[in-house]
Amino acid sequence: MNKDAPRVLQRVADAWQTATFGLMQMYQASQVAPSSGFEVFRIDPAAPDDVVKLNFGPIVFYVPERPNRRGPDLFVVAKGWLTLEGPDFKAMPLRTKTFGTEVAYFRQKAGSLEHVYGAHYDMDEEKPGHPVFHAQFGSKEAFGEAVLELFKRDEAIVDRTGVILGTVRTPTAQMDIFAVLAQICADHLMGPSPSPEVKKAFSGLRSSCDFLVGAAHRLAYLHGDHAAGCYRAAHWYEAPAANA
C-alpha cells in the first residue's frame, strides 16, 4: 500500500463531504447514506505501491425524480472504485489512473421499489474497439438490497429494466463517482428555472470536484487539435497501429 494512501483518503473524503453538502443545499429533503466520506471510501490495501485505489459504496442517494416533487421518491445506488496515480500524492490536483462506477435507480411506488435504470461506467485503454470512457447498460436489481439495508425498508424489488443488450458500449465522459453525483444533482434537483440558491449550491458542488484531474490528461489521442476542439465520440477510440 502506498504510504500516502491515508492522505489521499482524507482529501477525497473532504471533497465528498463538500459535494454532498451542496446536494443537501439544493434540495433539503434529499438524503445520502452513508453520510461520512470515511464510511463511503475505503483504501484497497492490495493495490500496487505506485497508485492509491479507493473502493466505495454502496452509497444510496434519496432524491426526487423531478425537482418540483414535494419529497424524495427515487433511490440511486452507486458503488465501484477510483484509482489515483503518483508519484506525487501531495500535489494538487490528484490524477485519475482508472475508475469504475456502477449505478442503479429505483423508483418508489406503493409497496415496491421499481428498478428502472442500471449501468456501469468505466474505461479501457487497451482493447480495440472499446471507447476509452464508456457505459454499458443492464439490470442492477441486486443493488436494491443496499436501499433496504441503509434506509431500513422492506418493500419488494421489481425489475422494470427488461432485456438490454449488454455488449453495447456507449462513449461517455469520465463518469467517476464525483461525476455521477453531479449528474444526479443536475438531473433531479435542478428545474428549468432554478433559484439563485440552487445555482450557487450546484456551482459549489462542481468546484468541490476540482481536486481531481481526469484520466484523459495522459491519453495523447484525446489531446490533438482534431479531438480537443471537437468532442465527437469517434475520438474516444484509439486508432489501432497499422502494423499491429
PDB file of C-alpha atoms in Angstrom:
ATOM      1  CA  MET A   1       0.000   0.000   0.000  1.00  0.00           C
ATOM      2  CA  ASN A   2       1.290   3.456  -0.864  1.00  0.00           C
ATOM      3  CA  LYS A   3       2.391   5.419   2.209  1.00  0.00           C
ATOM      4  CA  ASP A   4       0.362   8.435   1.065  1.00  0.00           C
ATOM      5  CA  ALA A   5      -2.900   6.473   0.883  1.00  0.00           C
ATOM      6  CA  PRO A   6      -4.254   7.914   4.178  1.00  0.00           C
ATOM      7  CA  ARG A   7      -3.505  11.441   2.926  1.00  0.00           C
ATOM      8  CA  VAL A   8      -5.351  10.737  -0.323  1.00  0.00           C
ATOM      9  CA  LEU A   9      -8.300   9.229   1.540  1.00  0.00           C
ATOM     10  CA  GLN A  10      -8.539  12.353   3.696  1.00  0.00           C
ATOM     11  CA  ARG A  11      -8.544  14.612   0.631  1.00  0.00           C
ATOM     12  CA  VAL A  12     -11.186  12.566  -1.165  1.00  0.00           C
ATOM     13  CA  ALA A  13     -13.365  12.276   1.946  1.00  0.00           C
ATOM     14  CA  ASP A  14     -13.187  16.051   2.479  1.00  0.00           C
ATOM     15  CA  ALA A  15     -14.214  16.681  -1.128  1.00  0.00           C
ATOM     16  CA  TRP A  16     -17.078  14.220  -0.730  1.00  0.00           C
ATOM     17  CA  GLN A  17     -18.397  15.997   2.359  1.00  0.00           C
ATOM     18  CA  THR A  18     -18.340  19.317   0.498  1.00  0.00           C
ATOM     19  CA  ALA A  19     -20.067  17.836  -2.545  1.00  0.00           C
ATOM     20  CA  THR A  20     -22.834  16.133  -0.580  1.00  0.00           C
ATOM     21  CA  PHE A  21     -23.370  19.319   1.447  1.00  0.00           C
ATOM     22  CA  GLY A  22     -24.058  21.013  -1.882  1.00  0.00           C
ATOM     23  CA  LEU A  23     -26.618  18.322  -2.684  1.00  0.00           C
ATOM     24  CA  MET A  24     -28.415  18.992   0.607  1.00  0.00           C
ATOM     25  CA  GLN A  25     -28.431  22.726  -0.112  1.00  0.00           C
ATOM     26  CA  MET A  26     -30.030  22.120  -3.491  1.00  0.00           C
ATOM     27  CA  TYR A  27     -32.868  20.030  -2.019  1.00  0.00           C
ATOM     28  CA  GLN A  28     -33.002  19.835   1.749  1.00  0.00           C
ATOM     29  CA  ALA A  29     -35.159  16.711   1.881  1.00  0.00           C
ATOM     30  CA  SER A  30     -32.531  14.703  -0.020  1.00  0.00           C
ATOM     31  CA  GLN A  31     -30.536  12.089   1.864  1.00  0.00           C
ATOM     32  CA  VAL A  32     -27.236  10.293   1.329  1.00  0.00           C
ATOM     33  CA  ALA A  33     -26.227   7.118   3.162  1.00  0.00           C
ATOM     34  CA  PRO A  34     -23.673   6.523   4.497  1.00  0.00           C
ATOM     35  CA  SER A  35     -23.192  10.176   5.417  1.00  0.00           C
ATOM     36  CA  SER A  36     -19.460  10.164   6.216  1.00  0.00           C
ATOM     37  CA  GLY A  37     -16.827  10.153   3.485  1.00  0.00           C
ATOM     38  CA  PHE A  38     -14.772   7.769   5.613  1.00  0.00           C
ATOM     39  CA  GLU A  39     -17.641   5.276   5.526  1.00  0.00           C
ATOM     40  CA  VAL A  40     -18.077   5.730   1.783  1.00  0.00           C
ATOM     41  CA  PHE A  41     -14.420   5.337   0.708  1.00  0.00           C
ATOM     42  CA  ARG A  42     -12.003   2.582   1.717  1.00  0.00           C
ATOM     43  CA  ILE A  43      -8.325   2.135   0.888  1.00  0.00           C
ATOM     44  CA  ASP A  44      -7.616  -1.015  -1.120  1.00  0.00           C
ATOM     45  CA  PRO A  45      -4.501  -2.493   0.554  1.00  0.00           C
ATOM     46  CA  ALA A  46      -3.880  -4.835  -2.395  1.00  0.00           C
ATOM     47  CA  ALA A  47      -3.303  -2.004  -4.898  1.00  0.00           C
ATOM     48  CA  PRO A  48       0.216  -1.559  -6.368  1.00  0.00           C
ATOM     49  CA  ASP A  49       2.500   0.815  -4.474  1.00  0.00           C
ATOM     50  CA  ASP A  50       2.596   3.396  -7.286  1.00  0.00           C
ATOM     51  CA  VAL A  51      -1.151   4.086  -7.066  1.00  0.00           C
ATOM     52  CA  VAL A  52      -3.820   4.651  -4.437  1.00  0.00           C
ATOM     53  CA  LYS A  53      -7.024   2.737  -5.046  1.00  0.00           C
ATOM     54  CA  LEU A  54     -10.176   3.668  -3.162  1.00  0.00           C
ATOM     55  CA  ASN A  55     -13.172   1.361  -3.199  1.00  0.00           C
ATOM     56  CA  PHE A  56     -16.526   2.938  -2.441  1.00  0.00           C
ATOM     57  CA  GLY A  57     -20.100   2.065  -1.732  1.00  0.00           C
ATOM     58  CA  PRO A  58     -22.694   1.011  -1.821  1.00  0.00           C
ATOM     59  CA  ILE A  59     -23.869   4.604  -1.492  1.00  0.00           C
ATOM     60  CA  VAL A  60     -27.575   5.407  -1.652  1.00  0.00           C
ATOM     61  CA  PHE A  61     -28.911   8.806  -2.723  1.00  0.00           C
ATOM     62  CA  TYR A  62     -32.556   9.548  -1.952  1.00  0.00           C
ATOM     63  CA  VAL A  63     -33.762  12.330  -4.247  1.00  0.00           C
ATOM     64  CA  PRO A  64     -36.900  13.416  -6.100  1.00  0.00           C
ATOM     65  CA  GLU A  65     -37.315  12.125  -9.630  1.00  0.00           C
ATOM     66  CA  ARG A  66     -38.249  15.698 -10.553  1.00  0.00           C
ATOM     67  CA  PRO A  67     -37.232  18.799  -8.581  1.00  0.00           C
ATOM     68  CA  ASN A  68     -40.820  20.014  -8.175  1.00  0.00           C
ATOM     69  CA  ARG A  69     -41.834  16.939  -6.159  1.00  0.00           C
ATOM     70  CA  ARG A  70     -42.740  17.511  -2.524  1.00  0.00           C
ATOM     71  CA  GLY A  71     -40.378  14.823  -1.320  1.00  0.00           C
ATOM     72  CA  PRO A  72     -37.837  12.263  -2.497  1.00  0.00           C
ATOM     73  CA  ASP A  73     -39.152   9.289  -4.446  1.00  0.00           C
ATOM     74  CA  LEU A  74     -36.056   7.937  -6.215  1.00  0.00           C
ATOM     75  CA  PHE A  75     -33.189   5.890  -4.802  1.00  0.00           C
ATOM     76  CA  VAL A  76     -29.877   5.870  -6.672  1.00  0.00           C
ATOM     77  CA  VAL A  77     -27.317   3.277  -5.590  1.00  0.00           C
ATOM     78  CA  ALA A  78     -23.647   3.541  -6.590  1.00  0.00           C
ATOM     79  CA  LYS A  79     -20.529   1.518  -5.911  1.00  0.00           C
ATOM     80  CA  GLY A  80     -17.139   0.978  -7.529  1.00  0.00           C
ATOM     81  CA  TRP A  81     -13.572   2.225  -7.316  1.00  0.00           C
ATOM     82  CA  LEU A  82     -11.347   5.197  -8.091  1.00  0.00           C
ATOM     83  CA  THR A  83      -7.607   4.705  -8.655  1.00  0.00           C
ATOM     84  CA  LEU A  84      -5.232   7.675  -8.444  1.00  0.00           C
ATOM     85  CA  GLU A  85      -1.736   7.722  -9.892  1.00  0.00           C
ATOM     86  CA  GLY A  86       1.527   9.012  -8.426  1.00  0.00           C
ATOM     87  CA  PRO A  87       4.288   9.517  -7.883  1.00  0.00           C
ATOM     88  CA  ASP A  88       3.410  12.766  -6.084  1.00  0.00           C
ATOM     89  CA  PHE A  89       0.263  12.477  -3.990  1.00  0.00           C
ATOM     90  CA  LYS A  90       0.968  15.663  -2.054  1.00  0.00           C
ATOM     91  CA  ALA A  91       0.483  17.990  -5.012  1.00  0.00           C
ATOM     92  CA  MET A  92      -2.980  19.047  -6.117  1.00  0.00           C
ATOM     93  CA  PRO A  93      -4.931  18.200  -8.127  1.00  0.00           C
ATOM     94  CA  LEU A  94      -4.830  14.426  -7.821  1.00  0.00           C
ATOM     95  CA  ARG A  95      -4.786  12.475 -11.087  1.00  0.00           C
ATOM     96  CA  THR A  96      -7.068   9.661 -12.187  1.00  0.00           C
ATOM     97  CA  LYS A  97      -5.472   6.384 -13.217  1.00  0.00           C
ATOM     98  CA  THR A  98      -8.613   4.269 -13.633  1.00  0.00           C
ATOM     99  CA  PHE A  99     -12.161   4.162 -12.332  1.00  0.00           C
ATOM    100  CA  GLY A 100     -15.265   2.016 -12.356  1.00  0.00           C
ATOM    101  CA  THR A 101     -18.740   3.119 -11.277  1.00  0.00           C
ATOM    102  CA  GLU A 102     -21.912   1.034 -11.160  1.00  0.00           C
ATOM    103  CA  VAL A 103     -25.279   2.718 -10.682  1.00  0.00           C
ATOM    104  CA  ALA A 104     -28.841   1.519 -10.174  1.00  0.00           C
ATOM    105  CA  TYR A 105     -32.017   3.597  -9.947  1.00  0.00           C
ATOM    106  CA  PHE A 106     -35.122   2.546  -8.032  1.00  0.00           C
ATOM    107  CA  ARG A 107     -38.436   4.402  -8.243  1.00  0.00           C
ATOM    108  CA  GLN A 108     -40.503   4.362  -5.065  1.00  0.00           C
ATOM    109  CA  LYS A 109     -44.009   3.017  -5.604  1.00  0.00           C
ATOM    110  CA  ALA A 110     -46.711   1.936  -3.175  1.00  0.00           C
ATOM    111  CA  GLY A 111     -45.427  -1.295  -1.673  1.00  0.00           C
ATOM    112  CA  SER A 112     -42.466  -1.731  -4.016  1.00  0.00           C
ATOM    113  CA  LEU A 113     -39.234  -0.326  -5.396  1.00  0.00           C
ATOM    114  CA  GLU A 114     -39.118  -0.427  -9.193  1.00  0.00           C
ATOM    115  CA  HIS A 115     -35.664  -0.900 -10.692  1.00  0.00           C
ATOM    116  CA  VAL A 116     -35.792   1.436 -13.705  1.00  0.00           C
ATOM    117  CA  TYR A 117     -32.149   2.009 -14.756  1.00  0.00           C
ATOM    118  CA  GLY A 118     -28.826   0.238 -14.387  1.00  0.00           C
ATOM    119  CA  ALA A 119     -25.389   0.912 -15.845  1.00  0.00           C
ATOM    120  CA  HIS A 120     -21.702   0.632 -15.240  1.00  0.00           C
ATOM    121  CA  TYR A 121     -19.202   3.253 -16.337  1.00  0.00           C
ATOM    122  CA  ASP A 122     -15.530   2.531 -16.787  1.00  0.00           C
ATOM    123  CA  MET A 123     -12.564   2.990 -19.093  1.00  0.00           C
ATOM    124  CA  ASP A 124     -10.443   0.798 -21.323  1.00  0.00           C
ATOM    125  CA  GLU A 125      -7.186   1.918 -22.909  1.00  0.00           C
ATOM    126  CA  GLU A 126      -6.140  -1.416 -24.393  1.00  0.00           C
ATOM    127  CA  LYS A 127      -8.901  -3.343 -26.123  1.00  0.00           C
ATOM    128  CA  PRO A 128      -9.504  -2.457 -29.796  1.00  0.00           C
ATOM    129  CA  GLY A 129     -12.986  -1.125 -30.392  1.00  0.00           C
ATOM    130  CA  HIS A 130     -13.533  -0.039 -26.802  1.00  0.00           C
ATOM    131  CA  PRO A 131     -14.101   3.698 -26.316  1.00  0.00           C
ATOM    132  CA  VAL A 132     -11.766   4.879 -23.568  1.00  0.00           C
ATOM    133  CA  PHE A 133     -14.684   6.112 -21.404  1.00  0.00           C
ATOM    134  CA  HIS A 134     -17.930   4.233 -21.865  1.00  0.00           C
ATOM    135  CA  ALA A 135     -21.150   2.942 -20.337  1.00  0.00           C
ATOM    136  CA  GLN A 136     -22.828  -0.442 -20.577  1.00  0.00           C
ATOM    137  CA  PHE A 137     -26.457  -0.738 -19.556  1.00  0.00           C
ATOM    138  CA  GLY A 138     -28.141  -3.631 -17.820  1.00  0.00           C
ATOM    139  CA  SER A 139     -30.089  -4.705 -14.782  1.00  0.00           C
ATOM    140  CA  LYS A 140     -28.596  -3.983 -11.359  1.00  0.00           C
ATOM    141  CA  GLU A 141     -31.589  -5.297  -9.439  1.00  0.00           C
ATOM    142  CA  ALA A 142     -29.398  -6.716  -6.663  1.00  0.00           C
ATOM    143  CA  PHE A 143     -28.328  -3.184  -5.722  1.00  0.00           C
ATOM    144  CA  GLY A 144     -31.780  -2.726  -4.219  1.00  0.00           C
ATOM    145  CA  GLU A 145     -30.584  -4.611  -1.150  1.00  0.00           C
ATOM    146  CA  ALA A 146     -28.497  -1.549  -0.235  1.00  0.00           C
ATOM    147  CA  VAL A 147     -31.657   0.584  -0.198  1.00  0.00           C
ATOM    148  CA  LEU A 148     -33.432  -1.882   2.068  1.00  0.00           C
ATOM    149  CA  GLU A 149     -30.470  -2.078   4.440  1.00  0.00           C
ATOM    150  CA  LEU A 150     -29.349   1.556   4.631  1.00  0.00           C
ATOM    151  CA  PHE A 151     -32.862   3.030   4.725  1.00  0.00           C
ATOM    152  CA  LYS A 152     -34.484   0.283   6.836  1.00  0.00           C
ATOM    153  CA  ARG A 153     -37.152  -0.544   4.280  1.00  0.00           C
ATOM    154  CA  ASP A 154     -38.878  -3.794   3.390  1.00  0.00           C
ATOM    155  CA  GLU A 155     -40.554  -3.231   0.006  1.00  0.00           C
ATOM    156  CA  ALA A 156     -40.431  -5.812  -2.746  1.00  0.00           C
ATOM    157  CA  ILE A 157     -37.978  -5.015  -5.536  1.00  0.00           C
ATOM    158  CA  VAL A 158     -39.447  -5.218  -9.039  1.00  0.00           C
ATOM    159  CA  ASP A 159     -37.138  -5.197 -12.069  1.00  0.00           C
ATOM    160  CA  ARG A 160     -38.542  -2.978 -14.839  1.00  0.00           C
ATOM    161  CA  THR A 161     -35.396  -2.753 -16.962  1.00  0.00           C
ATOM    162  CA  GLY A 162     -36.346  -5.555 -19.357  1.00  0.00           C
ATOM    163  CA  VAL A 163     -33.931  -7.234 -21.752  1.00  0.00           C
ATOM    164  CA  ILE A 164     -30.977  -4.962 -22.565  1.00  0.00           C
ATOM    165  CA  LEU A 165     -28.119  -5.802 -24.918  1.00  0.00           C
ATOM    166  CA  GLY A 166     -25.068  -5.735 -22.668  1.00  0.00           C
ATOM    167  CA  THR A 167     -22.399  -5.660 -25.390  1.00  0.00           C
ATOM    168  CA  VAL A 168     -23.162  -2.083 -26.461  1.00  0.00           C
ATOM    169  CA  ARG A 169     -20.517   0.343 -25.180  1.00  0.00           C
ATOM    170  CA  THR A 170     -21.745   3.923 -25.329  1.00  0.00           C
ATOM    171  CA  PRO A 171     -18.962   6.550 -25.248  1.00  0.00           C
ATOM    172  CA  THR A 172     -19.309   8.863 -22.257  1.00  0.00           C
ATOM    173  CA  ALA A 173     -17.450  11.421 -20.211  1.00  0.00           C
ATOM    174  CA  GLN A 174     -15.350  10.142 -17.294  1.00  0.00           C
ATOM    175  CA  MET A 175     -18.182   9.074 -15.012  1.00  0.00           C
ATOM    176  CA  ASP A 176     -16.314   8.570 -11.760  1.00  0.00           C
ATOM    177  CA  ILE A 177     -18.338   8.793  -8.566  1.00  0.00           C
ATOM    178  CA  PHE A 178     -17.975  12.574  -8.286  1.00  0.00           C
ATOM    179  CA  ALA A 179     -19.227  12.956 -11.864  1.00  0.00           C
ATOM    180  CA  VAL A 180     -22.172  10.686 -11.062  1.00  0.00           C
ATOM    181  CA  LEU A 181     -23.013  12.816  -8.030  1.00  0.00           C
ATOM    182  CA  ALA A 182     -23.007  15.947 -10.200  1.00  0.00           C
ATOM    183  CA  GLN A 183     -25.249  14.203 -12.737  1.00  0.00           C
ATOM    184  CA  ILE A 184     -27.742  13.149 -10.068  1.00  0.00           C
ATOM    185  CA  CYS A 185     -27.998  16.730  -8.842  1.00  0.00           C
ATOM    186  CA  ALA A 186     -28.315  18.169 -12.352  1.00  0.00           C
ATOM    187  CA  ASP A 187     -30.931  15.617 -13.442  1.00  0.00           C
ATOM    188  CA  HIS A 188     -33.109  15.593 -10.347  1.00  0.00           C
ATOM    189  CA  LEU A 189     -32.522  18.744  -8.277  1.00  0.00           C
ATOM    190  CA  MET A 190     -32.404  21.485 -10.922  1.00  0.00           C
ATOM    191  CA  GLY A 191     -35.576  22.515 -12.696  1.00  0.00           C
ATOM    192  CA  PRO A 192     -35.805  24.655 -15.840  1.00  0.00           C
ATOM    193  CA  SER A 193     -35.686  27.835 -13.732  1.00  0.00           C
ATOM    194  CA  PRO A 194     -33.596  27.054 -10.634  1.00  0.00           C
ATOM    195  CA  SER A 195     -33.380  29.607  -7.844  1.00  0.00           C
ATOM    196  CA  PRO A 196     -30.161  31.580  -7.249  1.00  0.00           C
ATOM    197  CA  GLU A 197     -29.599  29.463  -4.123  1.00  0.00           C
ATOM    198  CA  VAL A 198     -29.808  26.222  -6.097  1.00  0.00           C
ATOM    199  CA  LYS A 199     -27.480  27.577  -8.790  1.00  0.00           C
ATOM    200  CA  LYS A 200     -24.965  28.644  -6.146  1.00  0.00           C
ATOM    201  CA  ALA A 201     -25.099  25.266  -4.411  1.00  0.00           C
ATOM    202  CA  PHE A 202     -24.571  23.413  -7.690  1.00  0.00           C
ATOM    203  CA  SER A 203     -21.644  25.662  -8.568  1.00  0.00           C
ATOM    204  CA  GLY A 204     -20.055  24.875  -5.203  1.00  0.00           C
ATOM    205  CA  LEU A 205     -20.658  21.169  -5.711  1.00  0.00           C
ATOM    206  CA  ARG A 206     -18.918  21.284  -9.081  1.00  0.00           C
ATOM    207  CA  SER A 207     -15.984  23.210  -7.614  1.00  0.00           C
ATOM    208  CA  SER A 208     -15.561  20.569  -4.919  1.00  0.00           C
ATOM    209  CA  CYS A 209     -14.653  18.097  -7.689  1.00  0.00           C
ATOM    210  CA  ASP A 210     -11.689  20.192  -8.878  1.00  0.00           C
ATOM    211  CA  PHE A 211      -9.291  18.267  -6.625  1.00  0.00           C
ATOM    212  CA  LEU A 212      -9.264  15.545  -9.304  1.00  0.00           C
ATOM    213  CA  VAL A 213      -7.990  15.541 -12.908  1.00  0.00           C
ATOM    214  CA  GLY A 214      -9.472  13.001 -15.285  1.00  0.00           C
ATOM    215  CA  ALA A 215      -7.502  10.202 -16.923  1.00  0.00           C
ATOM    216  CA  ALA A 216      -7.558  11.954 -20.310  1.00  0.00           C
ATOM    217  CA  HIS A 217      -4.533  14.031 -19.228  1.00  0.00           C
ATOM    218  CA  ARG A 218      -2.249  11.154 -20.248  1.00  0.00           C
ATOM    219  CA  LEU A 219      -4.058   9.946 -23.389  1.00  0.00           C
ATOM    220  CA  ALA A 220      -2.345  11.618 -26.331  1.00  0.00           C
ATOM    221  CA  TYR A 221      -5.082  10.770 -28.822  1.00  0.00           C
ATOM    222  CA  LEU A 222      -7.526  12.930 -26.843  1.00  0.00           C
ATOM    223  CA  HIS A 223      -5.205  15.947 -26.889  1.00  0.00           C
ATOM    224  CA  GLY A 224      -4.795  16.526 -30.624  1.00  0.00           C
ATOM    225  CA  ASP A 225      -6.484  19.532 -32.197  1.00  0.00           C
ATOM    226  CA  HIS A 226      -8.892  17.251 -34.037  1.00  0.00           C
ATOM    227  CA  ALA A 227     -10.127  15.823 -30.710  1.00  0.00           C
ATOM    228  CA  ALA A 228      -9.780  18.678 -28.220  1.00  0.00           C
ATOM    229  CA  GLY A 229     -11.893  21.066 -30.256  1.00  0.00           C
ATOM    230  CA  CYS A 230     -14.476  18.568 -31.421  1.00  0.00           C
ATOM    231  CA  TYR A 231     -15.669  16.204 -28.663  1.00  0.00           C
ATOM    232  CA  ARG A 232     -17.334  13.803 -31.109  1.00  0.00           C
ATOM    233  CA  ALA A 233     -17.379  10.237 -29.836  1.00  0.00           C
ATOM    234  CA  ALA A 234     -15.188   8.937 -32.673  1.00  0.00           C
ATOM    235  CA  HIS A 235     -12.174  10.445 -30.879  1.00  0.00           C
ATOM    236  CA  TRP A 236     -12.781   8.205 -27.849  1.00  0.00           C
ATOM    237  CA  TYR A 237     -11.408   5.235 -29.811  1.00  0.00           C
ATOM    238  CA  GLU A 238      -7.657   4.936 -30.196  1.00  0.00           C
ATOM    239  CA  ALA A 239      -6.800   4.052 -33.798  1.00  0.00           C
ATOM    240  CA  PRO A 240      -5.120   0.614 -33.980  1.00  0.00           C
ATOM    241  CA  ALA A 241      -1.489   0.734 -35.060  1.00  0.00           C
ATOM    242  CA  ALA A 242      -1.010  -0.009 -38.753  1.00  0.00           C
ATOM    243  CA  ASN A 243       1.419  -2.859 -38.051  1.00  0.00           C
ATOM    244  CA  ALA A 244      -0.421  -4.285 -35.067  1.00  0.00           C
TER     245      ALA A 244
END
